[in-house]
Amino acid sequence: MKILVIGSGGREHALVWKIAQSKLVDKIFCAPGNGGIAEIAECVNIKVDDIAGLLKFAIEKKIDLTVVGPEIPLVAGIVDKFQAKGLKIFGPNKFAAQLEGSKVFAKEFMVRNNIPTAKFKSFDDSLNAKDYIDEVGAPLVVKAEGLASGKGVIICSSETEAESAIDLIMEEKVFKEAGNRVVIEEYLEGEEASILAISDGENFVVLESSQDHKRIFDNDQGPNTGGMGAYSPAPVVSENLKQEIAQEILKPVIDGMKKEGHEFRGVLYAGLMITKEGPKVLEFNVRFGDPETQAILPRLKSDLVEIIFAALDGKLADFKLEWDSRPCVCVVMAAGGYPGDYEKNKLISGLDKAKELKDIVVFHAGTKRENGKILTSGGRVLGVTGLGNGITDAIDKTYQAVAKISFEKAHFRKDIGAKAIRRM
Ligand code: AMP
Ligand code: GLY
């Protein structure tokens, strides 16, 4: 069968890499793809928000299954459009995608369905928002309602900072209409973890846990990024805790969506804070995480395409996922300047040497191929990923591979996985 993967990051490279291992698959297209994806799929130059263009392509090429990487097309309703033309596509519909597309929708949905999350209030007026800040006091978290590429969340340790955040989002409109409304919420303390599940609308399977590293610098310092690395499993999520998360968080989402008439079919990603009082939801995403997917998929032994079809056909109830028990670590190598303005078109060397190493795979994110060379083209450039016998071995092997690769002003965190070691 023919598969179309939408997206161009490390997550999509990992998806294409895993899908290519399926016996069911003859041909993979990726729109728009990147320099690494081009080695295993045919990249087509259609942007992820060009839904009409993607639809036309899928019809013309008789695509059997479309897998959506990023949130933008999901929130824009790509699933509804493909389904209306009888095409199979994996992801939630436009209504269900609001869980990620609108933080106000997500928070209100959590309240309606008794899902543990930080206390909050939402505002469409900056003066009222500031009154509330005075009333409850810092520390606080101010969040733009809409999609802002992970940058719309501002942690505020004082009331003044929180008021500036309101000005930035609601008056200066730095996130444009994504900042028409804000959510102001209680600051939660604890360790973060990501739990992803795949649902068929009624049943769901929980993937192995993982942990992202959102800040740019070691020891979680500096500004937030799209994610500087990940590892799986995350020992902070014990087997008991995983059960609790499934019952108290994931199941109420799937049941709640069904009750509201919009079955959630696709990936449900819960970004969690594991607090002293138990797990609480920081955010929901309605797609695979990036870079969590790069650390999870190398551990998945089952056929991803079979899982996706089981989800689309409502047959996940009896599906058992098989996993490689070895931990996996993904270290993101970023371009000079990232997460601010970054440099592009730097030659990447050493990829072949890294590839020769056992249990290592280098997922490309911001790369492009030109005259047989691989150049940087984005902020997060590569996700160097390794499996090991134990977390320390996985970390060592992955950093050995990182050391083989270079491009001008490359930078990366040196402490990916350190929290897992601390829990041993
Ligand atoms: P979000 O996009 O909502 O997941 O937020 C991005 C990051 O901000 C999270 O991964 C956390 O590190 C942090 N964050 C968000 N909400 C809170 C909160 N209520 N308390 C503490 N940290 C938070
Ligand atoms: N790793 C964070 C995200 O995918 O949104």
Coordinates of C-alpha atoms and ligand atoms in Angstrom, one line a residue:
M1 CA 0.0 0.0 0.0
K2 CA 0.9 3.6 -0.4
I3 CA 1.4 5.9 2.6
L4 CA 1.6 9.7 2.9
V5 CA 3.3 11.2 5.9
I6 CA 2.7 14.9 6.5
G7 CA 5.5 16.9 8.1
S8 CA 9.2 17.7 7.9
G9 CA 10.7 17.2 11.4
G10 CA 12.5 14.6 13.4
R11 CA 9.2 13.1 14.4
E12 CA 8.2 12.6 10.8
H13 CA 11.6 11.0 10.0
A14 CA 11.0 8.6 12.8
L15 CA 7.5 7.8 11.6
V16 CA 8.7 7.3 8.0
W17 CA 11.5 5.1 9.3
K18 CA 9.2 2.9 11.3
I19 CA 6.5 2.8 8.6
A20 CA 9.1 1.7 6.1
Q21 CA 9.7 -1.4 8.2
S22 CA 6.0 -2.6 7.8
K23 CA 5.3 -5.5 5.5
L24 CA 2.1 -3.8 4.4
V25 CA 3.9 -0.9 2.8
D26 CA 5.2 -0.6 -0.7
K27 CA 5.7 3.1 -1.1
I28 CA 6.0 6.1 1.2
F29 CA 5.5 9.8 0.2
C30 CA 6.3 12.6 2.7
A31 CA 5.1 16.2 2.4
P32 CA 7.3 18.1 2.5
G33 CA 9.9 15.9 4.2
N34 CA 13.6 16.7 4.8
G35 CA 17.1 15.6 3.8
G36 CA 17.0 12.4 5.8
I37 CA 13.5 11.4 4.9
A38 CA 14.4 11.7 1.2
E39 CA 16.6 8.6 1.7
I40 CA 13.6 6.4 2.4
A41 CA 10.5 8.2 1.0
E42 CA 9.6 10.3 -1.9
C43 CA 9.4 13.9 -0.7
V44 CA 6.8 16.1 -2.3
N45 CA 6.9 19.8 -2.0
I46 CA 3.5 20.5 -0.4
K47 CA 3.3 22.5 2.8
V48 CA 1.6 21.1 5.9
D49 CA -1.0 23.8 6.0
D50 CA -1.9 23.4 2.3
I51 CA -4.8 21.1 2.9
A52 CA -6.3 21.4 -0.5
G53 CA -2.9 20.6 -2.1
L54 CA -2.5 17.6 0.2
L55 CA -6.0 16.3 -0.6
K56 CA -5.4 16.7 -4.3
F57 CA -2.2 14.8 -4.0
A58 CA -3.7 12.0 -2.0
I59 CA -6.6 11.5 -4.4
E60 CA -4.3 11.6 -7.5
K61 CA -1.8 9.1 -6.1
K62 CA -4.5 6.9 -4.6
I63 CA -2.9 7.1 -1.1
D64 CA -4.2 4.2 1.1
L65 CA -3.3 5.9 4.4
T66 CA -2.3 9.4 5.4
V67 CA -0.4 9.9 8.8
V68 CA -0.3 13.5 10.1
G69 CA 2.7 14.6 12.1
P70 CA 2.1 18.2 13.2
E71 CA -0.8 19.8 14.9
I72 CA -1.5 22.6 12.4
P73 CA -3.3 20.5 9.7
L74 CA -5.2 18.6 12.4
V75 CA -6.5 21.7 14.1
A76 CA -7.4 23.1 10.7
G77 CA -9.6 20.1 10.1
I78 CA -7.6 18.0 7.6
V79 CA -9.1 14.8 8.9
D80 CA -12.7 15.9 8.2
K81 CA -11.7 17.0 4.7
F82 CA -9.9 13.7 3.8
Q83 CA -12.7 11.6 5.3
A84 CA -15.4 13.5 3.3
K85 CA -13.6 12.2 0.2
G86 CA -13.5 8.7 1.5
L87 CA -9.7 8.8 2.3
K88 CA -8.2 7.0 5.3
I89 CA -6.3 9.4 7.5
F90 CA -5.0 8.9 11.0
G91 CA -5.7 11.7 13.5
P92 CA -8.6 13.3 15.4
N93 CA -11.2 15.4 13.6
K94 CA -11.4 19.2 13.9
F95 CA -13.6 19.2 17.0
A96 CA -11.4 16.7 18.9
A97 CA -8.2 18.5 17.8
Q98 CA -9.3 21.5 19.9
L99 CA -7.9 19.7 22.8
E100 CA -4.6 21.0 21.5
G101 CA -5.8 23.9 19.4
S102 CA -7.4 25.8 22.2
K103 CA -6.1 25.8 25.8
V104 CA -9.4 27.2 27.0
F105 CA -11.3 24.3 25.3
A106 CA -8.9 21.8 26.8
K107 CA -9.2 23.3 30.3
E108 CA -13.0 23.4 30.2
F109 CA -13.1 19.9 28.8
M110 CA -10.9 18.7 31.7
V111 CA -13.2 20.3 34.2
R112 CA -16.3 18.8 32.6
N113 CA -14.7 15.4 32.7
N114 CA -13.0 15.5 36.1
I115 CA -9.4 15.3 34.8
P116 CA -6.7 16.5 37.2
T117 CA -5.0 19.7 36.0
A118 CA -3.7 23.0 37.5
K119 CA -6.4 25.4 38.8
F120 CA -7.0 28.1 36.2
K121 CA -9.2 30.9 34.9
S122 CA -9.5 32.1 31.3
F123 CA -9.8 35.8 30.2
D124 CA -10.5 37.7 27.0
D125 CA -9.9 41.0 28.7
S126 CA -6.4 42.1 29.9
L127 CA -7.7 44.3 32.8
N128 CA -9.7 41.4 34.2
A129 CA -6.7 39.1 33.8
K130 CA -4.5 41.5 35.7
D131 CA -7.1 41.8 38.5
Y132 CA -7.0 38.0 38.8
I133 CA -3.2 38.0 39.0
D134 CA -3.4 40.5 41.9
E135 CA -6.0 38.4 43.6
V136 CA -4.2 35.0 43.4
G137 CA -0.5 36.1 43.4
A138 CA 2.6 34.6 41.9
P139 CA 4.0 32.1 40.9
L140 CA 1.7 31.7 38.0
V141 CA 1.7 30.4 34.4
V142 CA 0.3 32.6 31.6
K143 CA -0.7 30.8 28.4
A144 CA -1.9 32.1 25.1
E145 CA -5.0 30.2 24.1
G146 CA -4.1 29.1 20.6
L147 CA -1.2 27.4 18.8
A148 CA 2.2 29.2 19.3
S149 CA 4.7 26.5 18.4
G150 CA 5.2 25.7 22.1
K151 CA 6.3 29.3 22.8
G152 CA 2.9 30.6 24.2
V153 CA 3.5 29.6 27.8
I154 CA 5.2 32.0 30.1
I155 CA 6.2 30.9 33.7
C156 CA 6.0 34.0 36.0
S157 CA 7.7 34.1 39.4
S158 CA 6.2 37.5 40.2
E159 CA 3.0 39.4 39.6
T160 CA 4.9 42.0 37.6
E161 CA 6.2 39.3 35.3
A162 CA 2.7 37.9 34.9
E163 CA 1.3 41.4 34.1
S164 CA 4.0 41.9 31.4
A165 CA 3.1 38.5 30.0
I166 CA -0.5 39.6 29.7
D167 CA 0.6 42.8 27.9
L168 CA 2.9 40.8 25.5
I169 CA 0.1 38.3 24.6
M170 CA -3.0 40.4 24.7
E171 CA -1.9 43.9 23.9
E172 CA 1.3 43.5 21.8
K173 CA -0.2 40.3 20.2
V174 CA 3.2 38.6 19.9
F175 CA 1.3 35.3 19.1
K176 CA -1.3 37.1 17.0
E177 CA -4.8 35.8 17.4
A178 CA -3.6 32.9 19.4
G179 CA -3.5 35.5 22.2
N180 CA -7.1 36.7 21.9
R181 CA -7.7 34.8 25.1
V182 CA -5.3 33.6 27.9
V183 CA -5.4 30.9 30.5
I184 CA -3.8 31.9 33.8
E185 CA -3.0 28.8 35.9
E186 CA -1.5 27.7 39.1
Y187 CA 2.2 26.8 38.9
L188 CA 2.7 23.1 39.5
E189 CA 5.9 21.6 41.0
G190 CA 7.2 18.2 40.1
E191 CA 8.9 16.2 37.3
E192 CA 7.4 16.2 33.8
A193 CA 6.6 13.2 31.7
S194 CA 4.9 12.5 28.4
I195 CA 2.3 9.7 28.0
L196 CA 1.1 9.0 24.5
A197 CA -1.8 6.7 23.7
I198 CA -3.4 5.6 20.4
S199 CA -7.1 5.4 20.4
D200 CA -9.8 4.0 18.1
G201 CA -12.4 6.2 19.6
E202 CA -13.4 3.8 22.3
N203 CA -10.4 1.8 23.3
F204 CA -6.8 2.8 23.6
V205 CA -3.3 1.4 23.9
V206 CA -0.7 3.3 26.0
L207 CA 2.7 3.7 24.5
E208 CA 5.9 3.5 26.7
S209 CA 6.5 6.6 28.8
S210 CA 9.0 9.2 27.8
Q211 CA 10.4 12.5 29.0
D212 CA 11.1 15.6 26.9
H213 CA 13.8 18.3 27.7
K214 CA 12.1 21.6 26.9
R215 CA 14.7 24.1 28.0
I216 CA 17.7 25.0 25.8
F217 CA 20.4 24.6 28.4
D218 CA 21.6 21.8 30.8
N219 CA 19.8 21.5 34.1
D220 CA 16.6 22.9 32.6
Q221 CA 17.9 26.4 32.3
G222 CA 17.1 29.1 29.7
P223 CA 14.2 29.6 27.4
N224 CA 11.8 26.9 26.2
T225 CA 12.4 25.2 22.9
G226 CA 10.5 22.7 20.8
G227 CA 12.4 20.0 22.8
M228 CA 16.1 19.3 23.0
G229 CA 16.0 15.6 23.6
A230 CA 14.0 12.8 25.1
Y231 CA 14.4 9.3 26.5
S232 CA 12.1 6.4 27.0
P233 CA 11.0 4.9 29.4
A234 CA 10.8 7.6 32.0
P235 CA 11.3 6.0 35.4
V236 CA 9.3 8.8 37.1
V237 CA 6.3 6.9 35.6
S238 CA 6.1 3.7 37.5
E239 CA 3.8 0.9 36.3
N240 CA 1.2 1.8 38.9
L241 CA 1.4 5.5 37.9
K242 CA 0.9 4.5 34.3
Q243 CA -2.3 2.6 35.2
E244 CA -3.5 5.6 37.2
I245 CA -2.8 7.9 34.2
A246 CA -4.7 5.6 31.9
Q247 CA -7.7 5.4 34.2
E248 CA -7.9 9.0 35.6
I249 CA -6.6 11.0 32.5
L250 CA -6.6 9.1 29.2
K251 CA -9.9 7.1 29.6
P252 CA -11.9 10.2 30.7
V253 CA -10.7 12.0 27.5
I254 CA -11.7 9.1 25.2
D255 CA -15.0 8.6 27.0
G256 CA -15.7 12.3 27.2
M257 CA -15.1 12.9 23.5
K258 CA -17.3 10.0 22.7
K259 CA -20.1 11.3 25.0
E260 CA -19.8 14.7 23.3
G261 CA -20.3 13.0 19.9
H262 CA -16.7 13.3 18.6
E263 CA -14.8 10.0 19.0
F264 CA -11.1 10.6 19.4
R265 CA -9.3 8.6 16.9
G266 CA -5.5 9.2 16.7
V267 CA -2.7 9.9 19.1
L268 CA -3.6 11.4 22.5
Y269 CA -0.5 12.9 24.1
A270 CA -0.8 13.9 27.7
G271 CA 2.0 16.3 28.9
L272 CA 2.0 15.7 32.6
M273 CA 3.5 17.1 35.8
I274 CA 4.0 14.3 38.3
T275 CA 3.2 16.3 41.5
K276 CA 3.1 15.2 45.2
E277 CA -0.7 14.9 44.8
G278 CA -0.4 12.8 41.7
P279 CA -0.2 13.3 37.9
K280 CA -1.8 16.5 36.6
V281 CA -2.2 17.5 32.9
L282 CA -0.1 20.5 31.7
E283 CA -1.4 20.1 28.1
F284 CA -2.9 17.8 25.7
N285 CA -1.5 17.3 22.2
V286 CA -3.4 15.4 19.5
R287 CA -0.4 13.9 17.7
F288 CA 2.9 12.2 18.2
G289 CA 5.4 14.3 20.3
D290 CA 8.6 15.7 18.9
P291 CA 11.2 14.5 20.1
E292 CA 9.4 11.9 22.2
T293 CA 8.5 9.9 19.1
Q294 CA 12.2 9.5 18.1
A295 CA 12.9 7.9 21.5
I296 CA 9.7 5.7 21.5
L297 CA 9.5 4.2 18.0
P298 CA 12.9 2.5 18.1
R299 CA 11.6 0.6 21.1
L300 CA 8.3 -0.5 19.4
K301 CA 8.5 -4.0 18.0
S302 CA 4.9 -4.1 16.7
D303 CA 4.0 -2.9 13.2
L304 CA 3.0 0.7 13.4
V305 CA 0.8 0.5 10.3
E306 CA -1.1 -2.4 11.7
I307 CA -1.7 -0.4 14.9
I308 CA -2.9 2.6 12.9
F309 CA -5.3 0.4 10.9
A310 CA -6.6 -1.2 14.1
A311 CA -7.3 2.3 15.4
L312 CA -9.1 3.4 12.2
D313 CA -11.2 0.2 12.2
G314 CA -12.1 0.3 15.9
K315 CA -10.2 -2.8 16.7
L316 CA -7.7 -1.7 19.3
A317 CA -9.4 -3.5 22.2
D318 CA -7.4 -6.7 21.8
F319 CA -4.2 -5.2 20.4
K320 CA -1.1 -5.9 22.4
L321 CA 1.9 -3.8 21.8
E322 CA 5.4 -5.4 21.9
W323 CA 8.4 -3.4 23.1
D324 CA 12.1 -3.7 23.2
S325 CA 12.9 -3.4 26.9
R326 CA 16.1 -1.4 26.2
P327 CA 16.0 2.3 27.0
C328 CA 16.3 4.8 24.1
V329 CA 17.8 8.3 24.2
C330 CA 17.4 11.0 21.6
V331 CA 19.8 14.0 21.7
V332 CA 18.8 17.0 19.5
M333 CA 21.6 18.9 17.8
A334 CA 20.5 22.4 17.1
A335 CA 21.7 25.3 14.9
G336 CA 23.6 28.3 16.2
G337 CA 21.2 30.8 17.6
Y338 CA 18.3 28.4 18.2
P339 CA 15.7 28.9 19.8
G340 CA 16.1 32.5 18.6
D341 CA 17.0 33.4 15.0
Y342 CA 19.3 30.7 13.8
E343 CA 21.8 30.1 11.0
K344 CA 21.1 27.9 8.0
N345 CA 22.9 26.2 5.1
K346 CA 25.8 24.8 7.2
L347 CA 27.4 21.6 5.9
I348 CA 26.8 18.6 8.1
S349 CA 29.6 16.1 8.3
G350 CA 30.1 12.8 10.0
L351 CA 26.6 11.4 9.4
D352 CA 28.1 8.2 7.7
K353 CA 30.4 7.6 10.7
A354 CA 27.5 7.9 13.1
K355 CA 25.4 5.5 11.0
E356 CA 28.0 2.8 11.2
L357 CA 27.5 2.6 15.0
K358 CA 25.4 -0.2 16.3
D359 CA 21.9 0.6 17.7
I360 CA 22.2 4.2 16.5
V361 CA 19.8 6.0 14.2
V362 CA 20.1 9.7 13.2
F363 CA 16.7 11.3 12.6
H364 CA 16.9 14.4 10.5
A365 CA 14.8 17.5 11.4
G366 CA 16.0 20.8 9.8
T367 CA 18.1 19.4 7.0
K368 CA 18.1 19.5 3.2
R369 CA 19.9 17.6 0.5
E370 CA 21.8 19.7 -2.1
N371 CA 24.2 18.3 -4.7
G372 CA 24.6 15.1 -2.7
K373 CA 25.4 17.0 0.5
I374 CA 23.4 17.5 3.7
L375 CA 22.9 21.0 4.9
T376 CA 21.2 22.5 7.9
S377 CA 17.8 24.2 7.1
G378 CA 16.1 24.5 10.5
G379 CA 16.6 25.2 14.2
R380 CA 16.5 21.7 15.5
V381 CA 18.7 19.9 12.9
L382 CA 19.2 16.3 14.0
G383 CA 17.9 13.9 16.6
V384 CA 20.7 11.4 17.3
T385 CA 19.1 8.4 18.8
G386 CA 20.5 5.3 20.5
L387 CA 19.4 2.1 22.3
G388 CA 21.4 0.7 25.1
N389 CA 21.6 -2.0 27.7
G390 CA 20.3 0.3 30.5
I391 CA 20.0 4.0 30.5
T392 CA 23.6 4.8 31.2
D393 CA 24.7 2.7 28.2
A394 CA 22.1 4.3 26.0
I395 CA 23.3 7.8 27.0
D396 CA 26.9 6.9 26.4
K397 CA 26.3 5.3 23.0
T398 CA 24.2 8.2 21.9
Y399 CA 26.7 10.9 22.9
Q400 CA 29.5 8.9 21.1
A401 CA 27.4 9.1 18.0
V402 CA 26.8 12.9 18.6
A403 CA 30.6 13.3 18.8
K404 CA 31.0 12.0 15.3
I405 CA 28.7 14.6 13.8
S406 CA 29.6 18.2 13.3
F407 CA 28.3 21.4 11.7
E408 CA 29.3 25.0 12.4
K409 CA 27.9 26.3 15.7
A410 CA 26.1 23.0 16.5
H411 CA 24.9 22.9 20.1
F412 CA 23.1 20.3 22.2
R413 CA 22.4 19.5 25.8
K414 CA 24.9 17.3 27.6
D415 CA 22.4 16.0 30.2
I416 CA 19.7 14.2 28.2
G417 CA 18.6 11.3 30.4
A418 CA 20.3 12.5 33.5
K419 CA 17.0 12.6 35.4
A420 CA 16.5 8.9 34.7
I421 CA 19.9 8.1 36.2
R422 CA 19.1 10.1 39.3
R423 CA 16.1 7.8 39.8
M424 CA 18.0 4.6 39.7
Ligands
AMP1 P1 2.6 23.5 27.7 O1 2.8 23.9 26.3 O2 1.3 23.9 28.3 O3 2.9 22.1 28.0 O4 3.7 24.3 28.5 C1 5.1 24.2 28.2 C2 5.9 24.0 29.4 O5 5.7 25.0 30.4 C3 5.6 22.7 30.1 O6 6.3 21.6 29.5 C4 6.1 23.0 31.5 O7 7.5 22.9 31.6 C5 5.7 24.4 31.7 N1 4.4 24.5 32.3 C6 3.2 24.6 31.7 N2 2.2 24.7 32.6 C7 2.8 24.7 33.8 C8 2.3 24.8 35.1 N3 1.0 24.9 35.4 N4 3.1 24.7 36.2 C9 4.5 24.5 35.9 N5 5.0 24.5 34.7 C10 4.2 24.6 33.6
GLY2 N1 7.7 17.5 22.9 C1 6.7 18.4 22.9 C2 5.7 18.4 21.8 O1 5.7 17.5 21.0 O2 4.8 19.2 21.8

